[in-house]
Coordinates of C-alpha atoms in Angstrom, one line a residue:
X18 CA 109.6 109.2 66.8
X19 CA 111.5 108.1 69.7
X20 CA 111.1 109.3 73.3
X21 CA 113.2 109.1 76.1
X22 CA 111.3 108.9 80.1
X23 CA 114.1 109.5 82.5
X24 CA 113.3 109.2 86.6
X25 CA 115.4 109.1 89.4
X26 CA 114.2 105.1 89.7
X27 CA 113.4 102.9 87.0
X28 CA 111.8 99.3 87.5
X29 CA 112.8 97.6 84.9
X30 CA 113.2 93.6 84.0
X31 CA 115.9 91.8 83.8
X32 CA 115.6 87.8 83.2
X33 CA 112.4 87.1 84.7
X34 CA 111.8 89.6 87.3
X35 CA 111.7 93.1 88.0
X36 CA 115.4 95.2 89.1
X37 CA 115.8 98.2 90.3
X38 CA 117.7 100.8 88.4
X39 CA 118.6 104.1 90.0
X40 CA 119.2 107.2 87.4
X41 CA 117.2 105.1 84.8
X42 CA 115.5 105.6 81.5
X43 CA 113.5 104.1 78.3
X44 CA 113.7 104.7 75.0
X45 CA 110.1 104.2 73.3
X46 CA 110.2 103.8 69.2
X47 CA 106.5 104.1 68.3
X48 CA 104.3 101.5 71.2
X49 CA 107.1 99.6 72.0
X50 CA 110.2 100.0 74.6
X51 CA 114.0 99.5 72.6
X52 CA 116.0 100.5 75.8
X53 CA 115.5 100.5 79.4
X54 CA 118.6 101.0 82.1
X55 CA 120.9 103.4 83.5
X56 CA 121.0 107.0 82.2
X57 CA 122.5 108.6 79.0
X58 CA 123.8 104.5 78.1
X59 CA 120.6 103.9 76.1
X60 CA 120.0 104.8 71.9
X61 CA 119.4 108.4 71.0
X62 CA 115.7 110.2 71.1
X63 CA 113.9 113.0 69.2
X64 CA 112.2 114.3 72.6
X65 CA 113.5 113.6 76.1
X66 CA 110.5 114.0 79.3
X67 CA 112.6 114.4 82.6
X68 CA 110.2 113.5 85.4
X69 CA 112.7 114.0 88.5
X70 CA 112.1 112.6 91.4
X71 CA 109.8 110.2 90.8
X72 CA 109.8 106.1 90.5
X73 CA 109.0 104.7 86.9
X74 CA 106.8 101.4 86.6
X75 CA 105.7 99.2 84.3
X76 CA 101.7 100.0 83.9
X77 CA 99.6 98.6 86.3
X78 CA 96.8 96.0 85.2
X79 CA 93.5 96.2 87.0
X80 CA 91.9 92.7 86.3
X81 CA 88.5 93.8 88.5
X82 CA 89.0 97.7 88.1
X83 CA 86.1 100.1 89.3
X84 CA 84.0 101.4 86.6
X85 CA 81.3 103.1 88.2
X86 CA 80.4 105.7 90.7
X87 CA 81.4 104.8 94.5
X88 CA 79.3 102.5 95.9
X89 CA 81.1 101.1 98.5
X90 CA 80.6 104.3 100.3
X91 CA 77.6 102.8 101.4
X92 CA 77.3 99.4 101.4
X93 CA 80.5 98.2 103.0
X94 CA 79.8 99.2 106.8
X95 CA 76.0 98.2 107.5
X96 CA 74.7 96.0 110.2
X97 CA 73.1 92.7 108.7
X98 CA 69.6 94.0 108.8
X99 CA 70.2 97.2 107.3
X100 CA 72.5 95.0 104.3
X101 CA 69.5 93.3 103.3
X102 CA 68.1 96.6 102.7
X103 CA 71.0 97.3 100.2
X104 CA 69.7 94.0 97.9
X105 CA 67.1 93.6 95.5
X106 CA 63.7 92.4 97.0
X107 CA 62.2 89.4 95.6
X108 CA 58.8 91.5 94.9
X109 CA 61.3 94.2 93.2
X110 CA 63.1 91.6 91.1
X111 CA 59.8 90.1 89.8
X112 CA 57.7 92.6 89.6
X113 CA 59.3 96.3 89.5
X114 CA 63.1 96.3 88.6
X115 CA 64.1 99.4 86.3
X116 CA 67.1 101.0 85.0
X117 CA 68.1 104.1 87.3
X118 CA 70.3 105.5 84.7
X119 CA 69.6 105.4 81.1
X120 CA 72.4 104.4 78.3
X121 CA 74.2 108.2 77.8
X122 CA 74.1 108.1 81.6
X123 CA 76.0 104.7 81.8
X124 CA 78.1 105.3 79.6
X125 CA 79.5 108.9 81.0
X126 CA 79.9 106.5 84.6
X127 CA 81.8 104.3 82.8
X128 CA 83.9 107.1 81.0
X129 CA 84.3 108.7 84.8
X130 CA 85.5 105.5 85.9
X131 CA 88.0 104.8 82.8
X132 CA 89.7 108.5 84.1
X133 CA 90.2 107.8 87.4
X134 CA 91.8 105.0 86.6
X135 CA 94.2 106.2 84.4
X136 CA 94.3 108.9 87.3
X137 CA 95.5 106.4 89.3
X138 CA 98.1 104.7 86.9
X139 CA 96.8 102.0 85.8
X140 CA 97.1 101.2 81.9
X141 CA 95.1 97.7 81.7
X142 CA 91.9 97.0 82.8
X143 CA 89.5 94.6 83.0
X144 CA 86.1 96.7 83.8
X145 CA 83.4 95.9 86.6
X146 CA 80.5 97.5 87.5
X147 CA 77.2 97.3 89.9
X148 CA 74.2 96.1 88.7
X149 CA 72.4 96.7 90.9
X150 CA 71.5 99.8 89.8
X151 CA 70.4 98.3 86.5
X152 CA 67.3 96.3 85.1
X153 CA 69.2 93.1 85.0
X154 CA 72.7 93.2 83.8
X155 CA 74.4 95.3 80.8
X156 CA 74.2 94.8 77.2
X157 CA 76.3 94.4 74.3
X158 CA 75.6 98.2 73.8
X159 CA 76.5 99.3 77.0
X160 CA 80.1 97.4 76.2
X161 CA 80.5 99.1 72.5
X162 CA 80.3 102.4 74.4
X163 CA 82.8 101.4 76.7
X164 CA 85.2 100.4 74.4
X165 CA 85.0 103.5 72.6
X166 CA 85.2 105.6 75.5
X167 CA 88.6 103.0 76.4
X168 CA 89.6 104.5 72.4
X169 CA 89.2 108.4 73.0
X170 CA 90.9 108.1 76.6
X171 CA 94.1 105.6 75.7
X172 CA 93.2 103.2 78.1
X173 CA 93.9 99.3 77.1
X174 CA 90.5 97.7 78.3
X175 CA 89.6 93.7 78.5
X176 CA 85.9 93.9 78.3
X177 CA 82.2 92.7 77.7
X178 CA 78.9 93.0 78.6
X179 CA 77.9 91.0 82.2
X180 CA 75.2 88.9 81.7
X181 CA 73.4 86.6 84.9
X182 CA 70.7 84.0 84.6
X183 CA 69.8 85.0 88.5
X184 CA 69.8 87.4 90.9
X185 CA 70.2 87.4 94.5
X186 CA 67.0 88.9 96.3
X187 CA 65.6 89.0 99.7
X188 CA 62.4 87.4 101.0
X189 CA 59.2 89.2 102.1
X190 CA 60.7 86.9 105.7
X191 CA 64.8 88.4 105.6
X192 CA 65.8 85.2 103.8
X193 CA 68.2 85.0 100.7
X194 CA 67.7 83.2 97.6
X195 CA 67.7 83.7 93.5
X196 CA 65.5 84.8 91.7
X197 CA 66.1 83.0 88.3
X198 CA 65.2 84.3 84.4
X199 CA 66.6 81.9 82.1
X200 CA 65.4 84.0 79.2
X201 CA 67.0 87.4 80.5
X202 CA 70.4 84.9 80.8
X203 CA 70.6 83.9 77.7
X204 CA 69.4 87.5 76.1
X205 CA 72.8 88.4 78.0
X206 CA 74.8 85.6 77.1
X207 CA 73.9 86.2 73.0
X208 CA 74.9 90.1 73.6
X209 CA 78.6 89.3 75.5
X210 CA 79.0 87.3 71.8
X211 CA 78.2 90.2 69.9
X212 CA 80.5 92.3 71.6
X213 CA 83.3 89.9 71.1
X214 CA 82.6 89.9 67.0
X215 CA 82.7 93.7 67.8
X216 CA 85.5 93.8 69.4
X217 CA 88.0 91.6 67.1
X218 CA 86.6 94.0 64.3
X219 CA 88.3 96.8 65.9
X220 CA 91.3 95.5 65.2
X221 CA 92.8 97.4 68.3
X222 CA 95.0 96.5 70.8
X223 CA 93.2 99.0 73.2
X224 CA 90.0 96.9 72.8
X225 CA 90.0 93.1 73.6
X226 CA 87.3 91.0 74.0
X227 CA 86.5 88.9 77.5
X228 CA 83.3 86.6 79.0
X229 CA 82.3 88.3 82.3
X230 CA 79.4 86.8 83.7
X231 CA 78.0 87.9 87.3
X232 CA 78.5 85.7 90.1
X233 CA 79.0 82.2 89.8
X234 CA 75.4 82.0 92.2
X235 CA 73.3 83.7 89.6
X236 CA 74.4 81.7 86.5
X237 CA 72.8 78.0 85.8
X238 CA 74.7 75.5 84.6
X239 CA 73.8 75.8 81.3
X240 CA 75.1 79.4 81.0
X241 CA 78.2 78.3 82.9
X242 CA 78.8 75.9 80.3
X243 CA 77.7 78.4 77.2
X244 CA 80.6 80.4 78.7
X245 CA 83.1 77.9 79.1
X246 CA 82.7 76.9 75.4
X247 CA 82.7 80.4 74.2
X248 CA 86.0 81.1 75.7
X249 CA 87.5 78.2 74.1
X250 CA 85.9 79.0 70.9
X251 CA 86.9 83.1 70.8
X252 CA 90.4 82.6 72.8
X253 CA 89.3 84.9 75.1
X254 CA 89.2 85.3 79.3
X255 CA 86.8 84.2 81.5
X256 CA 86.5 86.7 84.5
X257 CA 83.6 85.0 87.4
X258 CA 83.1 86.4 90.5
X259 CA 83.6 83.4 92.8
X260 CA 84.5 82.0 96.3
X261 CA 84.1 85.6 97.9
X262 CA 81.3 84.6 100.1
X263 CA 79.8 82.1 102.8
X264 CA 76.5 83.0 101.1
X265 CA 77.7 82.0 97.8
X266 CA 78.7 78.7 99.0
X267 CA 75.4 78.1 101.0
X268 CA 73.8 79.0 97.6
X269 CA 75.5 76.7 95.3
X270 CA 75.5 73.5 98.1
X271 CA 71.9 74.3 97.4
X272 CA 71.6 74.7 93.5
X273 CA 74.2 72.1 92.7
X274 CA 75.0 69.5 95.3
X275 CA 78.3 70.7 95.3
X276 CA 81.1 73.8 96.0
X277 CA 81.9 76.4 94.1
X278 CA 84.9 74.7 92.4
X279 CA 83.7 71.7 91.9
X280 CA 80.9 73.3 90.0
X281 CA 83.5 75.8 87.7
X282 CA 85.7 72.2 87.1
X283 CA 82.0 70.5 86.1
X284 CA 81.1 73.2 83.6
X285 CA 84.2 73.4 81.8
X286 CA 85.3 76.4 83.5
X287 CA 88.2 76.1 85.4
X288 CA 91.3 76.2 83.6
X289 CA 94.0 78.7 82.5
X290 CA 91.7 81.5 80.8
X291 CA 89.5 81.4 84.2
X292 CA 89.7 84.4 86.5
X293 CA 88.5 84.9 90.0
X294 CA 87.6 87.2 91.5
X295 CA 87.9 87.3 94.7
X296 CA 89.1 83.4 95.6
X297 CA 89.0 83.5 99.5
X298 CA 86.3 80.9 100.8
X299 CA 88.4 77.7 99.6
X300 CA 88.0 74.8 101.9
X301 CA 91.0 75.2 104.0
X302 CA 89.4 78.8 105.1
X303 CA 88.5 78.9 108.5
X304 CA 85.1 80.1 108.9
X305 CA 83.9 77.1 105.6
X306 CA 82.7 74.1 106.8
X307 CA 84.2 71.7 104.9
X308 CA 86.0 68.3 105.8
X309 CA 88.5 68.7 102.5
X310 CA 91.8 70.7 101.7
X311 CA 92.4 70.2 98.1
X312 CA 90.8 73.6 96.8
X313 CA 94.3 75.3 97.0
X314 CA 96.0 72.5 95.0
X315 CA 93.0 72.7 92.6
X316 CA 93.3 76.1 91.9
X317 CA 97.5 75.5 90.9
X318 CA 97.1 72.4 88.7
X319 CA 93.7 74.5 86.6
X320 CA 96.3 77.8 85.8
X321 CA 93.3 79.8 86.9
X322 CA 94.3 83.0 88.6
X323 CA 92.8 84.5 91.5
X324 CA 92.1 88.4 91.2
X325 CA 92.9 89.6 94.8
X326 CA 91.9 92.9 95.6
X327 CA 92.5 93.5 99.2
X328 CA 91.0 97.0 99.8
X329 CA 87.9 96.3 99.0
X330 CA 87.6 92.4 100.9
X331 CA 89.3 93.8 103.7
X332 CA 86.2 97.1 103.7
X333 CA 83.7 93.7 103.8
X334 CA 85.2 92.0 106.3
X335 CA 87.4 89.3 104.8
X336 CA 90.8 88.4 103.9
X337 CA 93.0 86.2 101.3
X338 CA 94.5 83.9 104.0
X339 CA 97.1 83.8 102.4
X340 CA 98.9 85.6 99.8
X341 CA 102.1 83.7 100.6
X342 CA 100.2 80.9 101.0
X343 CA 98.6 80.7 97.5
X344 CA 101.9 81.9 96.1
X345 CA 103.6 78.9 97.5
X346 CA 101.4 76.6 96.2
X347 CA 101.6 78.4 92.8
X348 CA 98.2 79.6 92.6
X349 CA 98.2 82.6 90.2
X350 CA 97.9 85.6 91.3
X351 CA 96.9 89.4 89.9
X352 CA 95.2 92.3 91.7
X353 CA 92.2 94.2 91.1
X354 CA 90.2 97.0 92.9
X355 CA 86.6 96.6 93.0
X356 CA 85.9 99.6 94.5
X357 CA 86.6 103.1 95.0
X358 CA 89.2 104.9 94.9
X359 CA 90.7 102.3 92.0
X360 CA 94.0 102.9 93.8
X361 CA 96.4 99.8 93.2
X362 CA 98.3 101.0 95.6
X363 CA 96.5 101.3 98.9
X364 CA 95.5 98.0 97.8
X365 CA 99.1 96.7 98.1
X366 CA 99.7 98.7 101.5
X367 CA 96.2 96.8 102.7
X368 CA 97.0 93.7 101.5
X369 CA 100.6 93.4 102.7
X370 CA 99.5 94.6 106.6
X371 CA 96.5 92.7 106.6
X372 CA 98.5 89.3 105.8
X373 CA 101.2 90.2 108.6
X374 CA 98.0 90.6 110.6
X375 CA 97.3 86.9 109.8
X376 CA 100.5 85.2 110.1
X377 CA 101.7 87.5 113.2
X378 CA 104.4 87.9 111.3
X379 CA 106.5 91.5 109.6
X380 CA 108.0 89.3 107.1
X381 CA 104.9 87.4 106.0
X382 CA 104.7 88.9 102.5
X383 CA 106.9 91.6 100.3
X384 CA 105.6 94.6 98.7
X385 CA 107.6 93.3 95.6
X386 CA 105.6 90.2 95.6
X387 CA 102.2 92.7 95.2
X388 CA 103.6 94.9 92.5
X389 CA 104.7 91.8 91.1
X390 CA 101.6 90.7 90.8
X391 CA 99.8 94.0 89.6
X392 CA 102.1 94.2 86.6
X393 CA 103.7 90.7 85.6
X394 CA 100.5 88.6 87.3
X395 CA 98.5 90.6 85.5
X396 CA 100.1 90.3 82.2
X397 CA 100.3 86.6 82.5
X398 CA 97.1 85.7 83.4
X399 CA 96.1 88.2 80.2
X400 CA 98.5 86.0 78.3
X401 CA 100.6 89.3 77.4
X402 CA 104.1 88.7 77.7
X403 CA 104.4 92.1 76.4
X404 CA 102.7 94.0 79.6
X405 CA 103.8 94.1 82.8
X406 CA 107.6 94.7 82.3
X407 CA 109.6 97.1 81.4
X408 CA 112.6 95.8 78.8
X409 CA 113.3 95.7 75.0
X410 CA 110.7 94.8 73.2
X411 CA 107.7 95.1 75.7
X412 CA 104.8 97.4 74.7
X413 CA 105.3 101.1 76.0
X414 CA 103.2 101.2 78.8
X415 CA 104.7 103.0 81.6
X416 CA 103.5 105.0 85.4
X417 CA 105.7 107.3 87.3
X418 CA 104.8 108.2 91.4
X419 CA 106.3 111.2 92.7
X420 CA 108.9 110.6 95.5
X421 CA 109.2 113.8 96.6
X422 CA 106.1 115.1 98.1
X423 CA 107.3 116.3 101.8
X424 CA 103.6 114.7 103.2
X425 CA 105.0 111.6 102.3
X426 CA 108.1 112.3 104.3
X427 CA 111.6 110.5 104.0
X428 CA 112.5 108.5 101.2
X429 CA 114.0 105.0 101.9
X430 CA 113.4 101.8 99.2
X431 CA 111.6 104.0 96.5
X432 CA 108.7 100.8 96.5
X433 CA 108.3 100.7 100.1
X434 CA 108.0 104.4 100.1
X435 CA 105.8 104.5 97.6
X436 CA 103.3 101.7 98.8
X437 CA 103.8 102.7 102.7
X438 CA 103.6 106.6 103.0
X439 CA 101.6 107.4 99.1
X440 CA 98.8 106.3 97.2
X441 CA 98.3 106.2 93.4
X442 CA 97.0 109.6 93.8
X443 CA 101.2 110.1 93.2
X444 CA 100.8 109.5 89.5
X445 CA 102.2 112.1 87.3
X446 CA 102.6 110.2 84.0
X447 CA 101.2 107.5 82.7
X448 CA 101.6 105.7 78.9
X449 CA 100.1 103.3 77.2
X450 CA 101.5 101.6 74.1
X451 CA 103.8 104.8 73.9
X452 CA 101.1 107.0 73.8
X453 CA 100.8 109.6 76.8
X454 CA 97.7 109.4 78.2
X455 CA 97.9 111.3 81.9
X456 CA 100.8 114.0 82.6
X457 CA 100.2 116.1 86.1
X458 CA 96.8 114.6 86.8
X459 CA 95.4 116.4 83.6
X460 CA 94.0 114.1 80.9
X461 CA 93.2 115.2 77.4
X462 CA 90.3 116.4 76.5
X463 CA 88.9 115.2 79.9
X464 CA 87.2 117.9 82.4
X465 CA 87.0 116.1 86.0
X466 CA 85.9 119.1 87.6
X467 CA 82.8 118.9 85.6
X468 CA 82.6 115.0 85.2
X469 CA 82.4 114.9 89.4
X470 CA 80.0 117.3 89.5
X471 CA 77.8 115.6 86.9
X472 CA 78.6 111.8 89.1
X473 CA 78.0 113.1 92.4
X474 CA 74.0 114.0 90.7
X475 CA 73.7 110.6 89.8
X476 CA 75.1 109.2 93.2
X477 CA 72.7 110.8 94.7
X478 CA 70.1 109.5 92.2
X479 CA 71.5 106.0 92.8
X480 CA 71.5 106.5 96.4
X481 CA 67.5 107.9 96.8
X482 CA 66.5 104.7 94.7
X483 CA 67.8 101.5 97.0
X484 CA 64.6 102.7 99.1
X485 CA 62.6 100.9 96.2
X486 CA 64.2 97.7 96.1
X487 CA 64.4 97.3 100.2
X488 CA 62.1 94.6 101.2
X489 CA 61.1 96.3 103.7
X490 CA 60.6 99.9 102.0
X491 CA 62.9 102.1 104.3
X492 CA 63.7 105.2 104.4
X493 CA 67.3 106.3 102.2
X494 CA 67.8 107.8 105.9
X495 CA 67.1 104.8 107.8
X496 CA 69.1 102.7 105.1
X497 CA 72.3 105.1 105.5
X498 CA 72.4 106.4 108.9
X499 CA 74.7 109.7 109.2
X500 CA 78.1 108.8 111.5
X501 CA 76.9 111.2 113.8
X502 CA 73.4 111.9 114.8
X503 CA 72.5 115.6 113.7
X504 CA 73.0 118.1 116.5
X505 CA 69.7 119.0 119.1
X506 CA 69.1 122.7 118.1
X507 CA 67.4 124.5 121.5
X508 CA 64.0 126.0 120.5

C-alpha cells in the first residue's frame, strides 16, 4: 500500500546533501520512499497523512542513545568529593557488588528508554546504558530482550551486550584506579558473540548486531583485541567509549605506556567500523599534556567516527573543540545523546552555541552541519546508504516537528526554528521502514503514564543504593544535597 506524508517543509536529498522543499511530500510503497518533492507532482497513494505545519525529516540516528532511567540527574553537578561518592568503591567491587534491578526490571528500563526515544524522533539507535547499577556489565540476555522490545516498538536498534574486563573504583584513600576480572571479561566478551548469532538469525532489519565494550580504561588488551577481531569477523560496528576523559588518559599512560589512540591503533581497533564515543581529549586539546598534534589527522586517515553528543559533555564540563574543526579535517562525525532527555535536538542547539562559545565566533558552525550529521553521519558511519535521507529508494524512515506551537514563537528558517526555539519534544510522527511508529506522542500499545510511574520507583531504588558503593558510606542525602536547604520551621 502506498502512503503519502505531506508537511508544509520537506528535507529531502538531492545529490549528496539535504534541500529544502517547501509544500513537500513522499510517497512510501511498502519500507521504502518512491517519491519525495514538491506537492501533488509525486505518483499516486491509497492513504494520504496531512501533517500541516510541521517540518518532515529524515529519521534521526542516535549512535550513543539513552536507554535507561535518568541518571544524569544526579551525577552531572557534584563537587569532586561528593563524585567519588557516585563510583564504585574498591571494597564494593571486590567484595559486595550486586544487581539493583533484576532481568524483568532491566528489561522494562530498557523498553522505557526505547519510547522515549521514539518520543523524541529518533528511528536508529545504537543503545547505552549505566552499569553501574549492575553486578558487572549486561549479558547476552539482557540484549535478546532488548531486541525484542526494539521488535514490538518499531524501533531499528544497533545493539549488544557491554562487556568490561575492569572497573573504575575508588580507594579506601580518594584515589582512582581499576579493579580488573579477567574472567568476568571474557564471560562478557563470549555473551556479546552470542547475541550477534542471535541477532543475524532474526533476520530483521530492526535488529542488527554491534560489539560495545565499556570504556576503553576497563578493557585489557587482550579483550581489545578479541573485539577487534570479532568485528572483522561478523561485519559488524565497534562502539568504545574513548578520549572523553583526563582520567582515562592518566589511566591508560599507566596500563599501557601509551594514549588512548595509540592503544585502539595497537589492538586492531581503529579503523572504519570504530565508533567513539565521545572523542574530545585528543592531543591538540588544551587541558592534555601532550607534546604531539597528530591525533586529529589520525582519527581522518582510520574512517573511525566520533559520536558527539554535546548535551551531555557540555552537563560534565567539556566540549568538542571543534566541530568545525574535526569536520575540516574530515574526521567523521554522528551524534548521540548519552543522557536524558534523548533529545537530538537540544543537543544540536547545545552543540552549535557552545562551539560559537569557543571560536568567539556566530558563524563558527551551521545547524545544517549538525542535522547533517544526526541523519547522513549517522547512516554512514552505520554503513546505510539507505538511512539518513530522504529520496527514491531510501528506506521509509521519516520525523515531522511541529512549527506551529505559539511558545515557540515566529517561524523563520523551519531548521533554525526548529533547533533554536523547540526541542524534539515537537515530534508528531515518526516512521520507520514505512511503518508508523509514534503519531501525536501516543505510541502503540505503549502506556507512558504507567511506564513513568513504574521508573520513577526504580529511580528512586537506584538512587537509595549509591550509598552502598560510596567509599566512604554516605548518606543518599549527603551524596545528593537538595538545591535549596529545607526551610527552618519556628517551634
Amino acid at each position: 500500500m502506498r502512503q503519502c506524508i505531506r508537511a508544509r517543509y520537506l528535507l529531502a536529498h538531492e545529490e549528496g546533501s539535504h534541500v529544502l522543499i517547501e509544500h513537500g511530500e513522499v510517497v512510501v510503497d511498502g519500507s521504502r520512499i518512491v517519491f519525495a518533492g514538491p506537492r501533488a507532482t509525486g505518483p499516486a497513494a491509497e492513504t494520504v497523512i496531512e501533517l500541516g505545519d510541521a517540518l518532515l525529516i529524515p529519521g534521526l540516528i542516535d549512535l550513543d542513545a539513552l536507554t535507561d532511567i535518568d541518571h544524569t540527574i544526579i551525577d552531572s553537578w557534584q563537587s569532586r568529593e561528593l563524585g567519588l561518592g557516585l563510583q564504585w568503591s574498591r571494597d564494593y567491587a571486590e567484595h559486595r557488588r550486586r544487581a539493583v534491578f533484576d532481568a524483568e526490571e532491566r528489561a522494562f528500563i530498557r523498553e522505557y528508554g526505547f519510547a522515549q526515544l521514539l518520543l523524541h524522533g529518533v528511528t536508529t539507535a545504537m543503545p547505552i546504558a549505566s552499569e553501574v547499577h549492575s553486578d558487572w556489565a549486561e549479558t547476552c540476555e539482557d540484549a535478546i530482550a532488548m531486541g525484542e522490545a526494539a521488535e514490538r516498538l518499531g524501533l531499528r536498534v544497533y545493539l549488544g551486550p557491554s562487556y568490561r574486563s575492569g572497573v573504575n573504583v575508588v580507594d579506601a584513600d580518594g584515589t582512582r584506579s581499576i579493579y580488573w576480572n579477567e574472567a568476568l571479561g571474557n564471560d562478557g566478551f563470549d555473551g556479546a558473540a552470542r547475541f550477534l548469532d542471535w541477532a543475524r538469525a532474526q533476520d530483521s532489519d530492526l535488529v542488527h548486531g554491534a560489539l560495545l565494550p565499556c570504556r576503553i580504561e576497563t578493557l585489557g588488551a587482550d579483550l581489545m583485541r578479541r573485539t577487534a577481531k570479532l568485528a572483522v569477523e561478523s561485519g559488524v560496528p565497534v562502539r568504545l567509549h574513548a578520549l572523553q576523559g583526563l582520567l582515562e588518559r592518566r589511566l591508560i599512560l599507566e596500563e599501557f605506556g601509551a594514549p588512548p589512540l595509540e592503544v585502539l591503533a595497537q589492538t586492531g581497533l581503529l579503523g572504519p567500523n570504530l565508533l567513539i564515543p565521545h572523542g574530545i581529549y585528543i592531543d591538540s586539546n588544551p587541558f592534555v599534556d601532550a607534546d604531539t598534534d597528530t591525533d586529529l589527522a589520525t582519527l581522518a586517515a582510520s574512517g573511525a567516527t566520533v559520536i558527539h553528543c554535546p548535551l551531555t559533555m557540555a552537563r560534565h564540563g567539556a566540549a568538542l573543540d571543534s566541530f568545525a574543526r574535526y569536520q575540516s579535517a574530515g574526521v567523521r562525525l554522528a551524534l548521540g545523546t548519552d543522557s536524558f532527555p534523548p533529545d537530538l535536538v537540544r543537543g544540536i542547539d547545545t552543540g552549535v552555541t557552545v562551539a560559537k562559545i569557543l571560536a568567539h565566533r556566530t558563524d563558527a558552525i551551521g545547524y545544517a552541519d549538525y542535522v547533517t550529521a544526526a541523519t547522513l553521519g549517522g547512516a554512514t558511519a552505520l554503513g546505510r546508504t539507505d538511512l539518513g535521507r530522504i529520496e527514491a529508494g531510501a528506506t521509509a524512515d521519516l520525523v515531522a516537528f511541529r512549527l506551529g506551537d505559539p511558545l515557540d514563537g515566529v517561524l523563520d528558517d523551519p531548521i533554525r526554528t526548529l533547533c533554536m526555539n523547540s526541542t524534539a519534544r515537537a515530534a508528531i510522527f515518526s516512521m520507520i521502514a514505512g511503518r508508523i511508529v509514534m503519531r501525536d506522542g501516543r505510541i502503540p500499545g505503549i502506556d507512558l503514564t504507567a511506564m513513568t510511574r513504574r521508573a520513577q520507583r526504580l529511580f528512586d531504588r537506584m538512587k537509595d543504593a549509591y550509598s552502598e558503593r560510596d567509599y566512604l558510606r554516605r548518606s543518599t542525602d549527603d551524596l545528593f544535597p537538595a538545591s535549596f536547604p529545607g526551610a527552618r520551621r519556628g517551634d
